[in-house]
XYZ file of C-alpha atoms in Angstrom:
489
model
C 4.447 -59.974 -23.672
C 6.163 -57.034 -22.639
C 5.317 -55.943 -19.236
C 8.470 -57.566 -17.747
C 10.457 -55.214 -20.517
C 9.180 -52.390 -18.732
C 9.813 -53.429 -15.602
C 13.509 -54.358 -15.939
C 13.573 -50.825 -17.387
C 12.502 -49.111 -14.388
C 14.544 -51.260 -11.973
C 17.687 -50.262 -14.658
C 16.398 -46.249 -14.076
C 15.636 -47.005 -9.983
C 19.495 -48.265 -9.735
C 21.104 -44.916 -11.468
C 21.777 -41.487 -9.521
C 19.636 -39.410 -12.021
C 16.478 -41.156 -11.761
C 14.213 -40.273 -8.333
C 10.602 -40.955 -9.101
C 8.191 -42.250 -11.187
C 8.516 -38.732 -12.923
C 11.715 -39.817 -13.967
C 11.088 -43.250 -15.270
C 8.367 -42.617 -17.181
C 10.180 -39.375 -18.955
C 13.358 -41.234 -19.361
C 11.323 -43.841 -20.708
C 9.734 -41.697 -22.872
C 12.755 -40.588 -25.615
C 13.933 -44.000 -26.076
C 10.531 -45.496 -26.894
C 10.209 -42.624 -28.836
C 13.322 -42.891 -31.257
C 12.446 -46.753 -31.167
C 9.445 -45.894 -32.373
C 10.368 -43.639 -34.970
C 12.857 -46.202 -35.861
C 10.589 -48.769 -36.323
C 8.067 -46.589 -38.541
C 10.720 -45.730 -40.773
C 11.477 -49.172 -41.106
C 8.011 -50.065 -42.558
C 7.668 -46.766 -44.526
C 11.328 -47.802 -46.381
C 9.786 -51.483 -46.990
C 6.554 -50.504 -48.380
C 7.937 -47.780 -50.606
C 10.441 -51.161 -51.704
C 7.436 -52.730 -52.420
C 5.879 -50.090 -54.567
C 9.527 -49.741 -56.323
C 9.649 -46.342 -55.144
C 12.430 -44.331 -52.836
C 11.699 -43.585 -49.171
C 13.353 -40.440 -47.460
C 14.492 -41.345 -44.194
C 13.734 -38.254 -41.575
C 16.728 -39.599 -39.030
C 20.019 -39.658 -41.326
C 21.833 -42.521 -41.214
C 24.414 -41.625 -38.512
C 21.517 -41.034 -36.058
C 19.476 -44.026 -36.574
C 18.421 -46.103 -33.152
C 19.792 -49.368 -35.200
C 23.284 -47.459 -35.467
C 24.067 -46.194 -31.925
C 21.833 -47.722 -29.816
C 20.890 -51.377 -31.192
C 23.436 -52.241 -34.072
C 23.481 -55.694 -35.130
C 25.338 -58.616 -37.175
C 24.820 -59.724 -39.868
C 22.317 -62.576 -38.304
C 20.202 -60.110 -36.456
C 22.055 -60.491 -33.044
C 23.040 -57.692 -30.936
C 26.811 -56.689 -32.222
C 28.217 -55.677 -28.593
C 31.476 -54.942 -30.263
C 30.557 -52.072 -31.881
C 27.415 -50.647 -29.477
C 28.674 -47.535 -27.526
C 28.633 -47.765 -23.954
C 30.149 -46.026 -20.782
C 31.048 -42.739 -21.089
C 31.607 -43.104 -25.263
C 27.458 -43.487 -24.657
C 27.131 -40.567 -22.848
C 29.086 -37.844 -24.903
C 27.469 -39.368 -27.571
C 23.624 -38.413 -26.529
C 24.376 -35.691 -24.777
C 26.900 -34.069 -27.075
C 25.540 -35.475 -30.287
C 22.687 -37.029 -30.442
C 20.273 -34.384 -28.317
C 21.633 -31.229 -30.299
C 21.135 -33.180 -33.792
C 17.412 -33.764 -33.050
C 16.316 -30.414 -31.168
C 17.530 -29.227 -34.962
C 14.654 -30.576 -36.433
C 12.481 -27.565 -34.529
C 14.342 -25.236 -36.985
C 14.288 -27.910 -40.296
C 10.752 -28.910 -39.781
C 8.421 -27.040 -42.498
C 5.592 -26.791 -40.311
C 4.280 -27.199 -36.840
C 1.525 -30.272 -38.197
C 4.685 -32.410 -38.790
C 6.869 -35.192 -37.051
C 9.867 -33.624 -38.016
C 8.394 -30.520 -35.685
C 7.219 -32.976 -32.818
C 11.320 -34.662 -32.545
C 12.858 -30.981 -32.144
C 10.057 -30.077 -29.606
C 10.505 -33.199 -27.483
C 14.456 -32.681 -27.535
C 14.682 -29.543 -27.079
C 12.140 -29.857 -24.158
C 13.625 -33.431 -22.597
C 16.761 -33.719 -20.716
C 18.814 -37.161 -20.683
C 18.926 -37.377 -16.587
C 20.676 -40.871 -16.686
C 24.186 -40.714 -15.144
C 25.649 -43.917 -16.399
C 26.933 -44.814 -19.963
C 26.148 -48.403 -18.070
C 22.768 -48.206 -17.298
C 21.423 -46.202 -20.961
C 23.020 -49.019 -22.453
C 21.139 -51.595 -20.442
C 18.045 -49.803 -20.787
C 18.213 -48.849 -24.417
C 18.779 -52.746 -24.949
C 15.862 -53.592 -22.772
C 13.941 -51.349 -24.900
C 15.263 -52.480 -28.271
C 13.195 -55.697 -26.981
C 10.138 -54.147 -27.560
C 8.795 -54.038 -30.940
C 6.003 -51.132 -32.744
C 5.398 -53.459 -35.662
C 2.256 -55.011 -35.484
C -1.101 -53.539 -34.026
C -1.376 -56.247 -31.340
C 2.055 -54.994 -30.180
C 1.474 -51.228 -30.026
C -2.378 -52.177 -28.387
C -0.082 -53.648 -26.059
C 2.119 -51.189 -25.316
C -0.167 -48.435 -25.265
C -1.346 -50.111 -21.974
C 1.726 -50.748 -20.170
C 2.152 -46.525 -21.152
C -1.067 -46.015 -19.625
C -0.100 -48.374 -16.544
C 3.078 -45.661 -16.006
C 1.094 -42.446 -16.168
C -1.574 -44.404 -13.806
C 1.860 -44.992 -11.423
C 3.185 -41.576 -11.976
C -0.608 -40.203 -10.392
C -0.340 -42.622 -7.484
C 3.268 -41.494 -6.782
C 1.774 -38.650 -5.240
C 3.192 -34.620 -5.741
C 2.154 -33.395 -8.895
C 2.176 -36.729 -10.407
C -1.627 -36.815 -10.412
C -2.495 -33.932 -12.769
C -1.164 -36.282 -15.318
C -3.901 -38.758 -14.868
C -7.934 -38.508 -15.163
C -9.283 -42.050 -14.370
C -9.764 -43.960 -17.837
C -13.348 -45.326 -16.580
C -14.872 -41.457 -15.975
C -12.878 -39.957 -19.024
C -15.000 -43.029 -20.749
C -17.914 -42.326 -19.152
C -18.302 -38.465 -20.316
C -16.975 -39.715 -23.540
C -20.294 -42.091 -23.863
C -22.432 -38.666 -22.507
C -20.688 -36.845 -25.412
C -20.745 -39.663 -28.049
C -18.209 -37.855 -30.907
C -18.604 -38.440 -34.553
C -16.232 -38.926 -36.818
C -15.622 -35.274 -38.974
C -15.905 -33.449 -35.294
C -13.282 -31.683 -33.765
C -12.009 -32.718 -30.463
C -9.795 -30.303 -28.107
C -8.376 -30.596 -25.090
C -6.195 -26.878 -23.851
C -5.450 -28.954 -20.682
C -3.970 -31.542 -22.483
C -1.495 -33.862 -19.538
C -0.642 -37.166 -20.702
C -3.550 -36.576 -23.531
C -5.727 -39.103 -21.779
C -8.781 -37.851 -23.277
C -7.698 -37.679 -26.509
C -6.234 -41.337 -26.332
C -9.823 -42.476 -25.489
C -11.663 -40.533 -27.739
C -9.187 -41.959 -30.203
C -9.987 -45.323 -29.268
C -13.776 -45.657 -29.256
C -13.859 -43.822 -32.693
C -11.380 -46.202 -34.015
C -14.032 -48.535 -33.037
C -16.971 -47.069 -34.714
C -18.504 -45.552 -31.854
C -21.504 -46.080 -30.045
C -22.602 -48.204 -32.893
C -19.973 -50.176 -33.776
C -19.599 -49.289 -37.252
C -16.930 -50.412 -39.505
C -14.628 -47.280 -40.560
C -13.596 -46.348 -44.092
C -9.852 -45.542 -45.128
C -11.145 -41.914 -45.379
C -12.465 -41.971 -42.004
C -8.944 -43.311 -40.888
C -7.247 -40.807 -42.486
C -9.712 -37.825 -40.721
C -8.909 -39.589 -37.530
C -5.139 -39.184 -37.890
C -4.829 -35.720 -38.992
C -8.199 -33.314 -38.438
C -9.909 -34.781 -35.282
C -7.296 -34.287 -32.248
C -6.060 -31.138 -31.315
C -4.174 -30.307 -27.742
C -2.829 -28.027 -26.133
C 0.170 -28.184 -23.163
C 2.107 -26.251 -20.720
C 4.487 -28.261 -19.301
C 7.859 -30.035 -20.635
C 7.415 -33.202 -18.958
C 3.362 -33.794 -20.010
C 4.045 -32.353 -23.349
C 6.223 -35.203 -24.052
C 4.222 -37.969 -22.457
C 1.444 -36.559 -24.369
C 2.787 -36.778 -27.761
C 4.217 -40.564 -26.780
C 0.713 -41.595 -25.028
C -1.051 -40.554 -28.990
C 1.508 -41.985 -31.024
C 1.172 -45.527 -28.832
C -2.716 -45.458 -29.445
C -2.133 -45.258 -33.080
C -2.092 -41.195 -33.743
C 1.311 -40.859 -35.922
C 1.841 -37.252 -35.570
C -0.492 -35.725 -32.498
C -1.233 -32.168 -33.439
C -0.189 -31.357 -29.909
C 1.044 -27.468 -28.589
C 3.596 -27.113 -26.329
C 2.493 -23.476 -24.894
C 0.574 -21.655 -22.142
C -3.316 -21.773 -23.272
C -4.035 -19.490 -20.788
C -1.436 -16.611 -22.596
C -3.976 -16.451 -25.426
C -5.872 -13.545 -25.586
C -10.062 -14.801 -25.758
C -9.902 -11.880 -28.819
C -8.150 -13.833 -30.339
C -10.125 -17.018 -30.746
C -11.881 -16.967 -34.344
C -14.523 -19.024 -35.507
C -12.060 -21.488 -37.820
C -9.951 -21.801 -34.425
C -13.567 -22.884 -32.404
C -14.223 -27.316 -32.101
C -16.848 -29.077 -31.986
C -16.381 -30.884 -28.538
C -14.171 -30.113 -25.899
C -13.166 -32.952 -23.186
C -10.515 -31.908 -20.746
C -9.569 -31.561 -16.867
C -8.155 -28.348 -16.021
C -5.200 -27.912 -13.178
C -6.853 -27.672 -9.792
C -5.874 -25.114 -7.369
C -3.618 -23.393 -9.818
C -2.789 -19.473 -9.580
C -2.467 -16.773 -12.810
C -0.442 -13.970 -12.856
C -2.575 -10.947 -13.420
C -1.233 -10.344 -16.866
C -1.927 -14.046 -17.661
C -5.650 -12.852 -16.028
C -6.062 -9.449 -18.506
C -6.764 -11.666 -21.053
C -10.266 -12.574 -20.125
C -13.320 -11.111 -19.339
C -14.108 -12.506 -15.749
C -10.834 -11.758 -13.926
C -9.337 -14.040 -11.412
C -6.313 -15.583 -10.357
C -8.201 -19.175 -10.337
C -7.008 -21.399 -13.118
C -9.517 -23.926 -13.827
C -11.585 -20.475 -13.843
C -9.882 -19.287 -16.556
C -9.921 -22.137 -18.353
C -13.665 -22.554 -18.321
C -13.898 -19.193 -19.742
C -11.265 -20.627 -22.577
C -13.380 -24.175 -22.985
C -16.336 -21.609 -23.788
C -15.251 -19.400 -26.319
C -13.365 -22.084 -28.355
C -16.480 -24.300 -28.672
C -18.274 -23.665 -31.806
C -22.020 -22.797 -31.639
C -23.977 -25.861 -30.460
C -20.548 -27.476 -29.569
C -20.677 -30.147 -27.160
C -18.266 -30.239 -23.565
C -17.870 -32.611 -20.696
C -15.720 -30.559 -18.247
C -14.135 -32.042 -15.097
C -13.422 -29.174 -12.193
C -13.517 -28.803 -8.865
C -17.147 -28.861 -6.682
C -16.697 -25.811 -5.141
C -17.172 -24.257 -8.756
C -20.930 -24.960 -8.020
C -21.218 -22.572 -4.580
C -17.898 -20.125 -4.183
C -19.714 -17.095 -3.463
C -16.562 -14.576 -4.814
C -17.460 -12.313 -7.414
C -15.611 -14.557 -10.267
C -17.457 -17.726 -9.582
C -20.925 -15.957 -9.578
C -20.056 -14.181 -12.971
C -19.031 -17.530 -14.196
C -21.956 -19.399 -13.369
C -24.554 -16.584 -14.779
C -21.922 -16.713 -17.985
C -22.957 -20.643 -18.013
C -26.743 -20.768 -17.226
C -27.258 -18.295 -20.024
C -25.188 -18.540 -22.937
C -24.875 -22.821 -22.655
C -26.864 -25.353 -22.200
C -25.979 -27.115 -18.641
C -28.007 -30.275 -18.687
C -25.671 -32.385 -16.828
C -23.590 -32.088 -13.486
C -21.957 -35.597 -12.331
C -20.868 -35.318 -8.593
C -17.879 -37.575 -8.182
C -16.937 -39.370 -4.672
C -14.016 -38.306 -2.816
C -10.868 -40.782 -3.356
C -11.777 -40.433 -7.310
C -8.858 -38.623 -7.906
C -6.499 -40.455 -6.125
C -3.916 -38.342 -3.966
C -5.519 -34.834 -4.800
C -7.494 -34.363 -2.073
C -10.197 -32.368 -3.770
C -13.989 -33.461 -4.685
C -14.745 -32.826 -8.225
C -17.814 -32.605 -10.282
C -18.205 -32.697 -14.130
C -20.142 -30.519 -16.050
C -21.581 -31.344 -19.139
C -22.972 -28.679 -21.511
C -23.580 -27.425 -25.403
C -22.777 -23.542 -26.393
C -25.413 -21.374 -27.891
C -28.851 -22.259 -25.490
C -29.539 -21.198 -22.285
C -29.757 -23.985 -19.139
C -33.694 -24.550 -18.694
C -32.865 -27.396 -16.489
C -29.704 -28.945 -14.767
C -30.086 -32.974 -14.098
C -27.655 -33.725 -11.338
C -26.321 -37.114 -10.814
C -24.616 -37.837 -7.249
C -22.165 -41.129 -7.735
C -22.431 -43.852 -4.562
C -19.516 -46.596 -5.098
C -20.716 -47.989 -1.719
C -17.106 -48.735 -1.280
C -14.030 -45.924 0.180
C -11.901 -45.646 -3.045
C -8.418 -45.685 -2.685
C -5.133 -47.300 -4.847
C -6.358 -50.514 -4.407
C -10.170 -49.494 -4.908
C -10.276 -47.042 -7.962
C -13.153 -45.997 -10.119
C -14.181 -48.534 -12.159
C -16.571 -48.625 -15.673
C -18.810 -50.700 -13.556
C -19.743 -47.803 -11.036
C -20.577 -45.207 -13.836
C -23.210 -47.464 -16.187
C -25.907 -46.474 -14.152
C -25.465 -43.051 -14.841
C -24.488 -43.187 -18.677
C -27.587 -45.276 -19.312
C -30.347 -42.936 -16.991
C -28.210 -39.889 -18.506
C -30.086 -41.017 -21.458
C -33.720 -40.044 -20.455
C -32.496 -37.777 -17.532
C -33.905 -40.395 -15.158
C -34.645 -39.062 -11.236
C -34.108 -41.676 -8.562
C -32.689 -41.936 -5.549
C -28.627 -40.249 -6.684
C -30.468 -38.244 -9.593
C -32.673 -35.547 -9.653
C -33.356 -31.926 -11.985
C -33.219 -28.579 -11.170
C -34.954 -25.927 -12.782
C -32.798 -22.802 -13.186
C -35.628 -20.550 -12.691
C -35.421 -21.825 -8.793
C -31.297 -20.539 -8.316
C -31.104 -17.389 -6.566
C -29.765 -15.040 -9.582
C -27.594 -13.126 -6.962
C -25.771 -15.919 -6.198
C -26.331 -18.678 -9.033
C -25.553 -21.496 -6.626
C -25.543 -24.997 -7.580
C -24.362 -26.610 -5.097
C -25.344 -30.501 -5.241
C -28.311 -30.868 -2.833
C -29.947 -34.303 -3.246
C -33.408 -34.211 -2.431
C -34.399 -38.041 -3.149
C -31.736 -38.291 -0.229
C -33.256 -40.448 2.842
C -32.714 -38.583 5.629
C -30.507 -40.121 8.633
C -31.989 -40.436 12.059
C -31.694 -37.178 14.266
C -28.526 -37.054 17.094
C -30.007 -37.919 20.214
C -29.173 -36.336 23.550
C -26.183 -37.131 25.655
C -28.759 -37.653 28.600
C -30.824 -40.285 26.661
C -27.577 -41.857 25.699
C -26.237 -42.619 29.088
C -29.774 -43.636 30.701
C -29.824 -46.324 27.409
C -25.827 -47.007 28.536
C -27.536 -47.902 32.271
C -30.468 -49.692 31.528
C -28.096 -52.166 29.112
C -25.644 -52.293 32.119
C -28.674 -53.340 34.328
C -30.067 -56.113 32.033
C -25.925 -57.759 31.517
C -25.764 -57.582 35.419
C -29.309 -59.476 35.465
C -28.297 -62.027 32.832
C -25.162 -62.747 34.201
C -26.906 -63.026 37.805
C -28.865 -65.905 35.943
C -25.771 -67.643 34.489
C -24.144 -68.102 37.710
C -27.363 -68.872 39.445
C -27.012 -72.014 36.488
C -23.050 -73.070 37.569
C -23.336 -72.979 40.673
């Protein structure tokens, strides 16, 4: 219904001097289906207070409102052209106006947990980057097309989002830290299997793609299906997702990617998780699961580094060390990082590992194909483990597509029911097997992913027996075709 919508918008954004990249589209897409959004909710909030004969308080004032500036309308519902802003009037308008009015709402808002919070974080983290009053006002009334009203609609919508991120990943640069394939942050969510009344946290958050799923097979009663109370809905929306994000651009996305899947206001950070002293992290600030993907390859400053135990300048490092302390006792993690976690032999990997094996229970490492993360160019594994027990046994799970994955060949759900369903029982067979952790070397704690089931490939034979096989085929052609001429002749 609305996938040509979005593409018009991104040709509109391709065509203008301030768009570049995907980057671009997707952030530029991002306000405007935001304040149509917010437009829209208001909207139904005003009618069902009318309903209930009570008053509604509008959070945008009047003045502001997308269905003043951006989408007025006659009196018949049709666009009213004649009194829509456009050109430059557009332009001074957002950027002089309409920007500085909602970055306010930072200052108004009474407390972080509200929307009123989330619109001055966005704007006074987003820049307008569109250059012509002429092509905001064909996008804003190519957006205007699109509608939040029904669940159908936002379902809807919530995919062609996820369709952008997906883009922004295959665009290449840093596009892909935005994007975790949707069929393995699925698969560790089946591993995990939340409950409803659990905490959920992600300090890595991106476009808040594990949050979005968790969000969406709790919605739909979980493994089993059940049918969800309004209290359950309620517990859903406000005390179950909690994120936390670094970056302008994926702070934004985040927030939109939640409030498309149904969260209304994401209890999402914009801040440095690694800044946080470990100290500092209480018990009432500890969750029950954590799902997340941490930056690979990142660096931290050494004062960024003085806040945790194990020091290095390795980011996904640190992080680990963060998803650790912020679980609760027997708090449940599914942990995607990169598979030289399992075998660096530097001081700060070791200390990590032994910090692992004995203070959580490891019971699960998934070792992902190359091509999985599409454009990163790193092989990544994902650990699976609960706080508070030490690793007895790791079961180790190496994934065979059969296929080279690529753009055109991603990860599928397909490809990872084998290993949710023999996760189960910690089944061994020929891509699984366990490992006791009284066998690792304790100077070293290695883990690297050796596959013993493997069937072993046919030794390299010598160069000499190579060229005396190369001969004795020449000799038998030469023979053959001596006999097929012998024939025509």
């Amino acid at each position: 219904m609305f996938e040509q919508t979005f593409k018009n918008i991104d040709d509109i954004l391709h065509k203008d001097a301030g768009c570049s990249s995907e980057l671009d589209y997707t952030e530029q897409t991002s306000w405007m289906l935001f304040l149509k959004y917010l437009d829209d909710l208001e909207f139904a909030k005003s009618q069902e207070a009318e309903l209930m004969e009570q008053d509604y308080s509008y959070i945008i004032d009047e003045a502001h409102r997308w269905s003043k500036w951006a989408a007025p309308k006659k009196a018949d519902g049709s666009f009213d052209h004649d009194n829509a802003l456009t050109g430059d009037d557009l332009m001074e308008y957002v950027d002089g106006e309409l920007f500085p009015y909602l970055k306010g709402f930072k200052q108004r808002a009474e407390s972080p947990n509200t929307i009123e919070y989330k619109i001055g974080e966005i704007f006074g983290e987003i820049k307008n980057k569109i250059q012509s009053g002429y092509s905001l006002r064909d996008a804003l009334e190519k957006v205007d097309e699109l509608q939040f009203r029904s669940q159908e609609a936002k379902h809807e919508l919530s995919h062609l989002y996820e369709v952008k991120i997906k883009n922004m990943g295959n665009a290449g640069r840093n596009g892909g830290e935005y994007y975790t394939p949707r069929p393995l942050i699925r698969a560790m969510i089946d591993v995990i299997k939340p409950q409803i009344g659990e905490t959920i946290y992600d300090p890595a958050a991106g476009s808040a793609g594990f949050l979005c799923e968790t969000f969406d097979y709790l919605r739909q009663g979980g493994t089993e299906k059940r049918q969800l109370k309004s209290s359950d809905l309620t517990v859903l929306q406000e005390n179950t997702f909690y994120a936390k994000e670094k970056k302008s651009l994926a702070y934004v996305i985040a927030i939109m990617n939640m409030i498309l899947h149904g969260i209304e206001a994401p209890n999402v950070i914009h801040t440095n998780t690694l800044a946080e002293n470990l100290q500092d992290i209480t018990p009432n600030r500890q969750h029950d699961i954590i799902l997340a993907n941490p930056p690979f390859g990142g660096k931290e400053r050494p004062e960024v580094q003085q806040n945790f135990p194990i020091k290095t300048g390795e980011t996904a490092f640190l992080f680990l060390q963060h998803f650790i302390k912020s679980l609760k006792p027997g708090g449940r993690a599914a942990i995607v990082i990169k598979n030289t976690f399992l075998s660096n032999t530097d001081k700060a990997a070791i200390a990590l590992r032994k910090e692992l094996l004995e203070n959580c229970n490891l019971h699960t490492i998934l070792d992902c194909p190359g091509g999985t993360f599409i454009g990163a160019g790193v092989k990544t594994v994902v650990l699976f483990f609960t706080k508070g027990e030490p690793t007895q046994s790791t079961w180790f799970y190496q994934l065979n597509v059969g296929r080279n994955m690529g753009k055109t060949n991603p990860l599928n759900d397909k490809d990872l029911k084998e290993f949710v369903e023999s996760q189960v029982s910690f089944t061994d067979s020929d891509n699984s097997w366990s490992l006791a952790t009284s066998e690792l070397d304790n100077s070293t704690w290695d883990l690297s992913v050796k596959n013993p089931n493997a069937k072993e490939e046919a030794p390299l034979r010598e160069p000499e027996a190579i060229i005396d096989e190369i001969i004795a085929l020449d000799k038998e052609s030469e023979a053959i075709l001596a006999n097929i001429q012998k024939v025509i002749s």
